Amino acid sequence: MKKLLAIIVLSFATTLAQANAVINHWVHSSGALVYLVEARTIPMIDLQIDWYAGSVNDPKHQLGLAAMTAGLIDKGSMVNGRLMSEASVSDRLADLGAGLSFSASAERASMRLRTLSDEKKKVAAIDLASSVLKAPVFDSKILKREQERTVSAIKEADLKPETKLSKEFDRQIYGQHPFADSPTVKTIQAIKSEDLKRFYASRYAAKGSKITVVGDIGRAELDQLLDRLMSSIPKEMKEQQQVPDVVKFDKNKESNLVIKIPHEAQQAHISMGMPAIARKDPDYFPMLVGNYILGGGGFVSRLVKEVREKRGLAYSVYSYVAPGRQIGPYVAGMQTQKAQADLAVDVMKKTIGDFIANGPTDEELQAAKNNLVNGFPLRIDSNRKILDNVSSIAWNDLPLDTLDQWTNQLRKVTKEQVVAAFKKNLDVNQMVTVVVGAP
């Protein structure tokens, strides 16, 4: 009954959150940077820790090392000289009605903990997470199991046109940058248990990590919990993560590169784009508003009108900008019949090129700003979404009032700013186009 009650409470909590996300920020005694949003209406706490332990520095012969390390942290740990097994961790989390997970992306590795704010429950959940972090065993048998699972997933994914498209597109826009790399069967199989232990010991430390917390807790109480949690890992990283800068395309050199990859898929899969901006770039909001008009606004976007409504070339066509700490890409994409792939590419190019040259109409600009401003509450309508937003603010070193200023920034965007930002950051004649499945 207790477990059921916990599940009901946690499920209910995902649909509620406080309206204002005021971020309190300080440096914990361990050296970790803390970002807290108090949300007292729901008896729960969401916590995320981000470390500079992403895949960007994986050795070329062991691509997948960072992700495999993160994935095995909670698969068994030594506690006071005794093994706390993977099953024990799972059972204890179920007893507490808590959730704990680890993952790694290109730049960061993350731990997420969700617990009820009841005194005993939250202390027990923090102590469990602390035990998991303190001495993961990285058991070779569990590593082998996870390697086999990952290898199967890679083999299955590599048969899909979407995977071929994504990997080739990344190779083309990132070149020699590590963001272009992805694990293979060979690199996954080359990872040993000792490699995971060495990677974990060298990268997972307190100082410089970023802790985001949303929930029913204040600073003093959170500091005490973090004292228990962060004492489990070393204070300093032994090895600093080095991320080379993403290089933008040379705007003096036209490429118009189109790469076609044969595939037996029923439709052609298309991606077009180039490196664009980082999240801290002042062009972020003009690019956000402009892209909503061009391809991010669903049925009201220009790409949908030109590709789908006027010519019936595709059911869905889209574009997005994905900035991070590093420069992220602008991407437009769709699926279409193989025989009309070339026509579809031409229409996409012309639509994007026209927008870069001339920008939006006054009506399009106002409608886009209205839709984005009115949709803002949906970005923070649950504690989980607030956690996502605040952890992104923390990771990208954005101002603490970013959420408060979000709608103001959108309202201030002008047509001239959109045109200038698109001309500065994009050039349709330089974009890479990858087509998988067309003749």
CSV table of C-alpha atoms in Angstrom, one decimal:
chain,number,residue,atom,x,y,z
A,1,MET,CA,0.0,0.0,0.0
A,2,LYS,CA,2.8,2.4,0.8
A,3,LYS,CA,4.5,1.7,-2.5
A,4,LEU,CA,1.2,2.3,-4.3
A,5,LEU,CA,0.7,5.6,-2.4
A,6,ALA,CA,4.3,6.7,-3.3
A,7,ILE,CA,3.7,5.9,-7.0
A,8,ILE,CA,0.4,7.9,-7.0
A,9,VAL,CA,2.1,10.8,-5.3
A,10,LEU,CA,5.0,10.8,-7.8
A,11,SER,CA,2.7,10.6,-10.8
A,12,PHE,CA,0.5,13.4,-9.5
A,13,ALA,CA,3.6,15.5,-8.9
A,14,THR,CA,4.6,15.4,-12.6
A,15,THR,CA,1.5,17.5,-13.4
A,16,LEU,CA,2.0,20.2,-10.9
A,17,ALA,CA,4.5,22.8,-10.1
A,18,GLN,CA,4.8,26.3,-8.8
A,19,ALA,CA,4.3,29.2,-11.1
A,20,ASN,CA,7.4,31.1,-10.3
A,21,ALA,CA,10.8,29.3,-10.6
A,22,VAL,CA,13.1,31.5,-8.5
A,23,ILE,CA,16.6,30.1,-8.6
A,24,ASN,CA,18.7,30.2,-5.5
A,25,HIS,CA,22.4,29.7,-6.2
A,26,TRP,CA,25.4,29.1,-4.0
A,27,VAL,CA,28.6,27.1,-3.8
A,28,HIS,CA,28.4,24.0,-1.5
A,29,SER,CA,31.3,23.4,0.9
A,30,SER,CA,32.3,20.5,-1.3
A,31,GLY,CA,32.9,22.9,-4.2
A,32,ALA,CA,29.8,21.9,-6.1
A,33,LEU,CA,27.6,24.6,-7.6
A,34,VAL,CA,24.0,24.4,-6.4
A,35,TYR,CA,20.9,25.7,-8.1
A,36,LEU,CA,17.7,25.4,-6.0
A,37,VAL,CA,14.1,26.1,-6.9
A,38,GLU,CA,11.9,25.6,-3.8
A,39,ALA,CA,8.5,24.1,-4.8
A,40,ARG,CA,6.6,23.5,-1.6
A,41,THR,CA,3.2,22.5,-3.0
A,42,ILE,CA,4.2,18.9,-3.7
A,43,PRO,CA,5.9,16.6,-1.1
A,44,MET,CA,8.8,15.6,-3.3
A,45,ILE,CA,12.3,16.5,-4.4
A,46,ASP,CA,14.0,16.2,-7.8
A,47,LEU,CA,17.8,16.4,-7.9
A,48,GLN,CA,20.2,16.3,-10.7
A,49,ILE,CA,24.0,16.3,-10.6
A,50,ASP,CA,26.0,17.1,-13.8
A,51,TRP,CA,29.7,16.2,-14.2
A,52,TYR,CA,32.1,17.1,-16.9
A,53,ALA,CA,32.3,13.4,-17.8
A,54,GLY,CA,30.7,13.2,-21.3
A,55,SER,CA,31.7,11.2,-24.3
A,56,VAL,CA,33.6,14.0,-26.0
A,57,ASN,CA,36.9,12.7,-24.7
A,58,ASP,CA,36.3,9.0,-25.3
A,59,PRO,CA,39.3,7.3,-26.8
A,60,LYS,CA,38.7,6.7,-30.5
A,61,HIS,CA,39.1,2.9,-29.9
A,62,GLN,CA,36.7,3.0,-27.0
A,63,LEU,CA,33.8,5.2,-28.1
A,64,GLY,CA,31.0,4.6,-25.6
A,65,LEU,CA,33.2,4.6,-22.6
A,66,ALA,CA,31.6,7.6,-20.9
A,67,ALA,CA,28.1,6.2,-21.5
A,68,MET,CA,29.0,2.7,-20.3
A,69,THR,CA,30.6,4.1,-17.1
A,70,ALA,CA,27.5,6.1,-16.3
A,71,GLY,CA,25.2,3.2,-17.1
A,72,LEU,CA,27.0,0.8,-14.7
A,73,ILE,CA,27.4,3.1,-11.6
A,74,ASP,CA,24.2,1.9,-10.0
A,75,LYS,CA,24.8,-1.7,-11.0
A,76,GLY,CA,26.5,-2.7,-7.7
A,77,SER,CA,28.6,-0.9,-5.1
A,78,MET,CA,30.8,-1.8,-2.1
A,79,VAL,CA,29.3,-0.6,1.2
A,80,ASN,CA,31.3,-1.1,4.4
A,81,GLY,CA,33.2,-4.0,2.8
A,82,ARG,CA,30.0,-5.7,1.6
A,83,LEU,CA,28.6,-5.9,-1.9
A,84,MET,CA,25.3,-4.0,-2.4
A,85,SER,CA,24.1,-5.7,-5.6
A,86,GLU,CA,22.2,-4.3,-8.5
A,87,ALA,CA,19.1,-6.0,-7.3
A,88,SER,CA,19.5,-4.6,-3.8
A,89,VAL,CA,19.7,-1.1,-5.2
A,90,SER,CA,16.6,-1.6,-7.2
A,91,ASP,CA,14.7,-3.2,-4.3
A,92,ARG,CA,15.7,-0.4,-1.9
A,93,LEU,CA,14.6,2.3,-4.4
A,94,ALA,CA,11.2,0.5,-4.8
A,95,ASP,CA,10.8,0.4,-1.0
A,96,LEU,CA,11.5,4.1,-0.8
A,97,GLY,CA,9.3,5.0,-3.7
A,98,ALA,CA,12.3,6.8,-5.2
A,99,GLY,CA,14.0,6.8,-8.6
A,100,LEU,CA,17.7,6.9,-9.4
A,101,SER,CA,19.3,6.9,-12.8
A,102,PHE,CA,22.6,7.8,-14.5
A,103,SER,CA,23.3,8.8,-18.1
A,104,ALA,CA,25.9,10.5,-20.3
A,105,SER,CA,25.7,12.7,-23.3
A,106,ALA,CA,28.4,14.4,-25.4
A,107,GLU,CA,29.5,16.9,-22.7
A,108,ARG,CA,28.2,15.7,-19.4
A,109,ALA,CA,27.3,12.8,-17.2
A,110,SER,CA,24.2,13.1,-15.0
A,111,MET,CA,22.7,11.5,-12.0
A,112,ARG,CA,19.0,12.0,-11.3
A,113,LEU,CA,17.3,11.3,-8.0
A,114,ARG,CA,13.6,11.6,-7.3
A,115,THR,CA,12.3,11.1,-3.7
A,116,LEU,CA,9.5,12.0,-1.5
A,117,SER,CA,10.3,14.9,0.9
A,118,ASP,CA,9.3,13.0,4.0
A,119,GLU,CA,12.3,13.2,6.4
A,120,LYS,CA,13.0,9.5,6.6
A,121,LYS,CA,12.4,8.9,2.9
A,122,LYS,CA,14.6,11.6,1.6
A,123,VAL,CA,17.5,10.9,4.0
A,124,ALA,CA,17.3,7.2,3.1
A,125,ALA,CA,17.3,8.0,-0.6
A,126,ILE,CA,20.3,10.4,-0.3
A,127,ASP,CA,22.1,7.8,1.7
A,128,LEU,CA,21.4,5.2,-1.0
A,129,ALA,CA,22.6,7.4,-3.7
A,130,SER,CA,25.7,8.2,-1.6
A,131,SER,CA,26.4,4.5,-1.2
A,132,VAL,CA,26.0,3.9,-5.0
A,133,LEU,CA,28.4,6.7,-5.8
A,134,LYS,CA,31.0,5.8,-3.2
A,135,ALA,CA,32.4,2.6,-4.7
A,136,PRO,CA,30.8,1.2,-7.8
A,137,VAL,CA,32.2,-2.2,-8.6
A,138,PHE,CA,31.8,-2.1,-12.4
A,139,ASP,CA,31.5,-5.9,-12.3
A,140,SER,CA,32.9,-7.5,-15.4
A,141,LYS,CA,30.0,-9.9,-15.8
A,142,ILE,CA,27.5,-7.0,-15.7
A,143,LEU,CA,29.7,-5.1,-18.1
A,144,LYS,CA,29.6,-8.0,-20.5
A,145,ARG,CA,25.8,-8.2,-20.3
A,146,GLU,CA,25.5,-4.4,-21.0
A,147,GLN,CA,28.0,-4.7,-23.8
A,148,GLU,CA,26.0,-7.4,-25.5
A,149,ARG,CA,22.8,-5.4,-25.0
A,150,THR,CA,24.5,-2.3,-26.5
A,151,VAL,CA,26.0,-4.2,-29.4
A,152,SER,CA,22.6,-5.6,-30.3
A,153,ALA,CA,21.1,-2.1,-30.1
A,154,ILE,CA,23.8,-0.7,-32.4
A,155,LYS,CA,23.4,-3.5,-34.9
A,156,GLU,CA,19.6,-3.0,-35.0
A,157,ALA,CA,19.9,0.8,-35.2
A,158,ASP,CA,22.4,0.7,-38.0
A,159,LEU,CA,19.9,-1.0,-40.2
A,160,LYS,CA,17.5,1.9,-39.9
A,161,PRO,CA,17.6,4.8,-42.4
A,162,GLU,CA,17.2,7.3,-39.5
A,163,THR,CA,20.4,6.1,-37.9
A,164,LYS,CA,22.4,6.2,-41.1
A,165,LEU,CA,21.1,9.7,-41.8
A,166,SER,CA,21.9,10.9,-38.3
A,167,LYS,CA,25.4,9.5,-38.2
A,168,GLU,CA,26.4,10.7,-41.7
A,169,PHE,CA,24.9,14.2,-41.1
A,170,ASP,CA,26.9,14.5,-37.8
A,171,ARG,CA,30.1,13.4,-39.7
A,172,GLN,CA,29.5,16.1,-42.3
A,173,ILE,CA,28.7,19.0,-40.1
A,174,TYR,CA,31.3,18.3,-37.3
A,175,GLY,CA,34.2,17.0,-39.4
A,176,GLN,CA,37.0,16.0,-37.1
A,177,HIS,CA,35.3,17.2,-34.0
A,178,PRO,CA,34.4,14.5,-31.4
A,179,PHE,CA,30.7,15.3,-31.8
A,180,ALA,CA,30.9,13.5,-35.1
A,181,ASP,CA,31.9,10.2,-33.4
A,182,SER,CA,29.5,7.5,-32.3
A,183,PRO,CA,30.2,4.1,-30.7
A,184,THR,CA,30.5,1.0,-32.9
A,185,VAL,CA,30.4,-2.7,-32.1
A,186,LYS,CA,34.2,-2.8,-32.1
A,187,THR,CA,34.7,0.2,-29.7
A,188,ILE,CA,32.0,-1.1,-27.3
A,189,GLN,CA,33.6,-4.5,-27.2
A,190,ALA,CA,37.0,-2.9,-26.5
A,191,ILE,CA,35.9,-1.5,-23.1
A,192,LYS,CA,37.2,-3.3,-20.0
A,193,SER,CA,36.1,-3.1,-16.4
A,194,GLU,CA,39.4,-1.4,-15.5
A,195,ASP,CA,38.6,1.3,-18.0
A,196,LEU,CA,35.3,2.1,-16.4
A,197,LYS,CA,37.0,2.3,-12.9
A,198,ARG,CA,39.7,4.6,-14.2
A,199,PHE,CA,37.3,6.9,-16.0
A,200,TYR,CA,35.0,7.1,-13.0
A,201,ALA,CA,37.8,7.8,-10.5
A,202,SER,CA,39.2,10.5,-12.7
A,203,ARG,CA,36.1,12.5,-13.7
A,204,TYR,CA,33.4,12.1,-11.0
A,205,ALA,CA,34.3,14.7,-8.3
A,206,ALA,CA,32.5,17.3,-6.2
A,207,LYS,CA,34.2,20.5,-7.1
A,208,GLY,CA,32.8,22.1,-10.3
A,209,SER,CA,29.9,19.7,-10.5
A,210,LYS,CA,26.5,21.3,-10.9
A,211,ILE,CA,23.6,20.3,-8.7
A,212,THR,CA,20.1,21.3,-9.6
A,213,VAL,CA,17.3,20.7,-7.1
A,214,VAL,CA,13.6,21.4,-7.5
A,215,GLY,CA,11.2,20.5,-4.7
A,216,ASP,CA,10.0,20.7,-1.1
A,217,ILE,CA,13.3,21.7,0.5
A,218,GLY,CA,15.1,24.8,1.6
A,219,ARG,CA,18.8,25.8,1.4
A,220,ALA,CA,19.9,24.8,5.0
A,221,GLU,CA,18.3,21.4,4.8
A,222,LEU,CA,19.6,20.8,1.3
A,223,ASP,CA,23.1,21.7,2.4
A,224,GLN,CA,22.9,19.0,5.1
A,225,LEU,CA,21.8,16.4,2.6
A,226,LEU,CA,24.5,17.4,0.1
A,227,ASP,CA,27.1,17.0,2.9
A,228,ARG,CA,26.0,13.3,3.1
A,229,LEU,CA,25.9,12.9,-0.7
A,230,MET,CA,29.0,14.7,-1.9
A,231,SER,CA,31.3,13.2,0.7
A,232,SER,CA,31.1,9.9,-1.4
A,233,ILE,CA,33.2,11.2,-4.3
A,234,PRO,CA,36.6,12.9,-4.5
A,235,LYS,CA,36.8,16.6,-4.0
A,236,GLU,CA,38.8,17.3,-7.2
A,237,MET,CA,38.8,15.8,-10.7
A,238,LYS,CA,42.0,14.0,-11.6
A,239,GLU,CA,41.5,14.6,-15.3
A,240,GLN,CA,39.9,17.7,-16.8
A,241,GLN,CA,37.5,17.3,-19.7
A,242,GLN,CA,38.8,19.1,-22.8
A,243,VAL,CA,36.2,20.0,-25.4
A,244,PRO,CA,37.5,21.5,-28.7
A,245,ASP,CA,35.6,24.3,-30.3
A,246,VAL,CA,33.1,23.4,-33.0
A,247,VAL,CA,34.3,25.1,-36.2
A,248,LYS,CA,31.8,27.0,-38.3
A,249,PHE,CA,31.8,26.6,-42.0
A,250,ASP,CA,33.9,29.1,-44.0
A,251,LYS,CA,31.3,31.5,-45.4
A,252,ASN,CA,33.6,32.4,-48.2
A,253,LYS,CA,33.5,28.9,-49.5
A,254,GLU,CA,30.3,27.5,-51.1
A,255,SER,CA,29.8,23.8,-50.7
A,256,ASN,CA,26.3,22.8,-51.6
A,257,LEU,CA,27.3,19.3,-50.6
A,258,VAL,CA,24.6,16.6,-51.3
A,259,ILE,CA,25.4,13.1,-50.1
A,260,LYS,CA,23.1,10.2,-51.2
A,261,ILE,CA,23.2,6.9,-49.4
A,262,PRO,CA,21.4,3.9,-50.9
A,263,HIS,CA,18.9,2.2,-48.7
A,264,GLU,CA,15.9,-0.2,-49.2
A,265,ALA,CA,13.6,2.1,-47.0
A,266,GLN,CA,10.3,2.9,-48.6
A,267,GLN,CA,10.9,6.6,-48.3
A,268,ALA,CA,13.8,8.9,-48.7
A,269,HIS,CA,15.0,10.5,-45.4
A,270,ILE,CA,16.5,13.9,-45.7
A,271,SER,CA,18.5,16.2,-43.4
A,272,MET,CA,19.9,19.6,-44.4
A,273,GLY,CA,21.9,22.0,-42.2
A,274,MET,CA,25.1,23.4,-40.8
A,275,PRO,CA,26.7,24.5,-37.4
A,276,ALA,CA,24.8,27.7,-36.3
A,277,ILE,CA,25.0,29.1,-32.7
A,278,ALA,CA,25.8,28.4,-29.1
A,279,ARG,CA,23.2,28.9,-26.4
A,280,LYS,CA,24.9,32.0,-25.0
A,281,ASP,CA,25.0,33.7,-28.4
A,282,PRO,CA,23.0,37.0,-28.4
A,283,ASP,CA,21.4,35.8,-31.6
A,284,TYR,CA,19.6,33.0,-29.7
A,285,PHE,CA,16.2,34.6,-29.4
A,286,PRO,CA,16.1,36.0,-33.0
A,287,MET,CA,17.1,32.5,-34.2
A,288,LEU,CA,14.4,30.9,-32.0
A,289,VAL,CA,11.6,33.2,-33.2
A,290,GLY,CA,12.8,33.0,-36.9
A,291,ASN,CA,13.0,29.2,-36.8
A,292,TYR,CA,9.5,29.0,-35.4
A,293,ILE,CA,8.3,30.8,-38.5
A,294,LEU,CA,10.5,28.9,-40.9
A,295,GLY,CA,10.1,25.3,-39.7
A,296,GLY,CA,9.6,25.0,-36.0
A,297,GLY,CA,6.0,26.1,-35.7
A,298,GLY,CA,4.3,23.0,-37.1
A,299,PHE,CA,1.4,23.6,-39.4
A,300,VAL,CA,1.9,27.4,-39.5
A,301,SER,CA,5.6,27.2,-40.6
A,302,ARG,CA,6.7,28.1,-44.1
A,303,LEU,CA,8.4,24.8,-44.8
A,304,VAL,CA,5.1,23.0,-44.1
A,305,LYS,CA,3.2,25.4,-46.3
A,306,GLU,CA,5.7,25.0,-49.2
A,307,VAL,CA,6.5,21.3,-48.9
A,308,ARG,CA,3.3,19.8,-47.7
A,309,GLU,CA,0.3,22.1,-48.4
A,310,LYS,CA,1.4,23.5,-51.8
A,311,ARG,CA,3.2,20.5,-53.3
A,312,GLY,CA,2.2,17.5,-51.2
A,313,LEU,CA,5.8,16.3,-51.0
A,314,ALA,CA,5.7,15.1,-47.4
A,315,TYR,CA,3.4,14.6,-44.4
A,316,SER,CA,5.9,16.2,-42.0
A,317,VAL,CA,8.7,18.7,-42.5
A,318,TYR,CA,10.5,20.6,-39.8
A,319,SER,CA,13.5,22.6,-38.7
A,320,TYR,CA,15.2,23.3,-35.4
A,321,VAL,CA,18.2,25.0,-33.8
A,322,ALA,CA,20.0,23.0,-31.1
A,323,PRO,CA,22.6,25.2,-29.3
A,324,GLY,CA,24.5,24.1,-26.3
A,325,ARG,CA,27.7,25.2,-24.5
A,326,GLN,CA,29.3,24.6,-27.9
A,327,ILE,CA,27.9,25.7,-31.3
A,328,GLY,CA,25.0,23.5,-32.2
A,329,PRO,CA,23.4,22.9,-35.6
A,330,TYR,CA,20.5,24.3,-37.6
A,331,VAL,CA,18.7,21.3,-39.1
A,332,ALA,CA,15.8,20.9,-41.5
A,333,GLY,CA,14.4,17.5,-42.3
A,334,MET,CA,11.7,15.4,-43.7
A,335,GLN,CA,10.7,12.1,-45.4
A,336,THR,CA,9.4,11.9,-48.9
A,337,GLN,CA,8.9,9.5,-51.8
A,338,LYS,CA,12.2,8.4,-53.3
A,339,ALA,CA,11.3,9.6,-56.8
A,340,GLN,CA,10.6,13.1,-55.6
A,341,ALA,CA,13.6,13.5,-53.2
A,342,ASP,CA,15.5,15.9,-55.5
A,343,LEU,CA,12.4,18.1,-55.9
A,344,ALA,CA,11.8,18.1,-52.2
A,345,VAL,CA,15.5,19.1,-51.5
A,346,ASP,CA,15.1,22.0,-54.0
A,347,VAL,CA,11.9,23.2,-52.4
A,348,MET,CA,13.5,23.1,-48.9
A,349,LYS,CA,16.6,25.0,-50.2
A,350,LYS,CA,14.5,27.7,-51.9
A,351,THR,CA,12.2,28.1,-48.9
A,352,ILE,CA,15.2,28.4,-46.4
A,353,GLY,CA,17.1,30.6,-48.8
A,354,ASP,CA,14.2,33.0,-49.3
A,355,PHE,CA,13.7,33.3,-45.5
A,356,ILE,CA,17.4,34.0,-44.9
A,357,ALA,CA,17.3,36.7,-47.6
A,358,ASN,CA,14.1,38.4,-46.7
A,359,GLY,CA,13.1,37.3,-43.2
A,360,PRO,CA,9.5,37.1,-41.9
A,361,THR,CA,6.5,39.3,-42.6
A,362,ASP,CA,5.3,41.5,-39.9
A,363,GLU,CA,2.3,39.2,-39.4
A,364,GLU,CA,4.4,36.1,-39.2
A,365,LEU,CA,6.7,37.7,-36.6
A,366,GLN,CA,3.9,38.8,-34.4
A,367,ALA,CA,2.1,35.4,-34.6
A,368,ALA,CA,5.4,33.6,-33.8
A,369,LYS,CA,6.1,35.7,-30.7
A,370,ASN,CA,2.5,35.4,-29.5
A,371,ASN,CA,2.6,31.6,-29.8
A,372,LEU,CA,6.0,31.2,-28.2
A,373,VAL,CA,5.1,33.6,-25.3
A,374,ASN,CA,1.7,31.9,-24.8
A,375,GLY,CA,3.3,28.5,-24.8
A,376,PHE,CA,5.9,29.4,-22.2
A,377,PRO,CA,3.9,28.2,-19.2
A,378,LEU,CA,3.9,24.7,-20.7
A,379,ARG,CA,7.7,24.7,-20.5
A,380,ILE,CA,7.6,24.9,-16.6
A,381,ASP,CA,4.3,23.2,-15.8
A,382,SER,CA,5.9,20.3,-13.8
A,383,ASN,CA,8.8,19.9,-11.5
A,384,ARG,CA,10.5,17.7,-14.0
A,385,LYS,CA,10.3,20.4,-16.7
A,386,ILE,CA,11.6,23.0,-14.2
A,387,LEU,CA,14.5,20.7,-13.4
A,388,ASP,CA,15.2,20.3,-17.1
A,389,ASN,CA,15.2,24.1,-17.7
A,390,VAL,CA,17.2,25.0,-14.6
A,391,SER,CA,19.8,22.3,-15.1
A,392,SER,CA,20.2,23.7,-18.7
A,393,ILE,CA,20.6,27.2,-17.3
A,394,ALA,CA,23.3,25.9,-14.9
A,395,TRP,CA,25.1,23.9,-17.5
A,396,ASN,CA,25.2,26.7,-20.0
A,397,ASP,CA,26.2,29.4,-17.4
A,398,LEU,CA,23.1,31.5,-18.2
A,399,PRO,CA,21.8,34.3,-16.0
A,400,LEU,CA,19.7,33.1,-13.1
A,401,ASP,CA,16.7,35.2,-14.2
A,402,THR,CA,16.7,33.5,-17.7
A,403,LEU,CA,13.2,32.0,-17.1
A,404,ASP,CA,11.9,35.3,-15.7
A,405,GLN,CA,13.2,37.2,-18.8
A,406,TRP,CA,12.2,34.5,-21.3
A,407,THR,CA,9.0,36.1,-22.5
A,408,ASN,CA,10.5,39.6,-22.4
A,409,GLN,CA,13.3,38.6,-24.6
A,410,LEU,CA,10.9,37.0,-27.1
A,411,ARG,CA,8.7,40.1,-27.2
A,412,LYS,CA,11.7,42.4,-27.9
A,413,VAL,CA,12.8,40.5,-31.1
A,414,THR,CA,12.4,42.6,-34.2
A,415,LYS,CA,12.2,41.7,-37.9
A,416,GLU,CA,15.6,43.3,-38.4
A,417,GLN,CA,17.2,41.2,-35.7
A,418,VAL,CA,15.8,38.0,-37.3
A,419,VAL,CA,17.1,38.9,-40.7
A,420,ALA,CA,20.5,39.8,-39.4
A,421,ALA,CA,20.8,36.7,-37.2
A,422,PHE,CA,19.8,34.3,-40.1
A,423,LYS,CA,22.2,36.0,-42.6
A,424,LYS,CA,25.0,36.0,-40.0
A,425,ASN,CA,24.6,32.4,-38.9
A,426,LEU,CA,23.2,30.5,-41.9
A,427,ASP,CA,23.9,30.2,-45.6
A,428,VAL,CA,21.8,27.9,-47.7
A,429,ASN,CA,24.6,27.5,-50.2
A,430,GLN,CA,26.9,26.1,-47.5
A,431,MET,CA,24.5,23.7,-46.0
A,432,VAL,CA,25.2,20.0,-46.1
A,433,THR,CA,22.3,17.8,-47.4
A,434,VAL,CA,22.2,14.1,-46.7
A,435,VAL,CA,19.6,11.9,-48.4
A,436,VAL,CA,19.2,8.2,-47.4
A,437,GLY,CA,17.2,6.0,-49.6
A,438,ALA,CA,16.9,8.1,-52.8
A,439,PRO,CA,18.0,6.8,-56.2
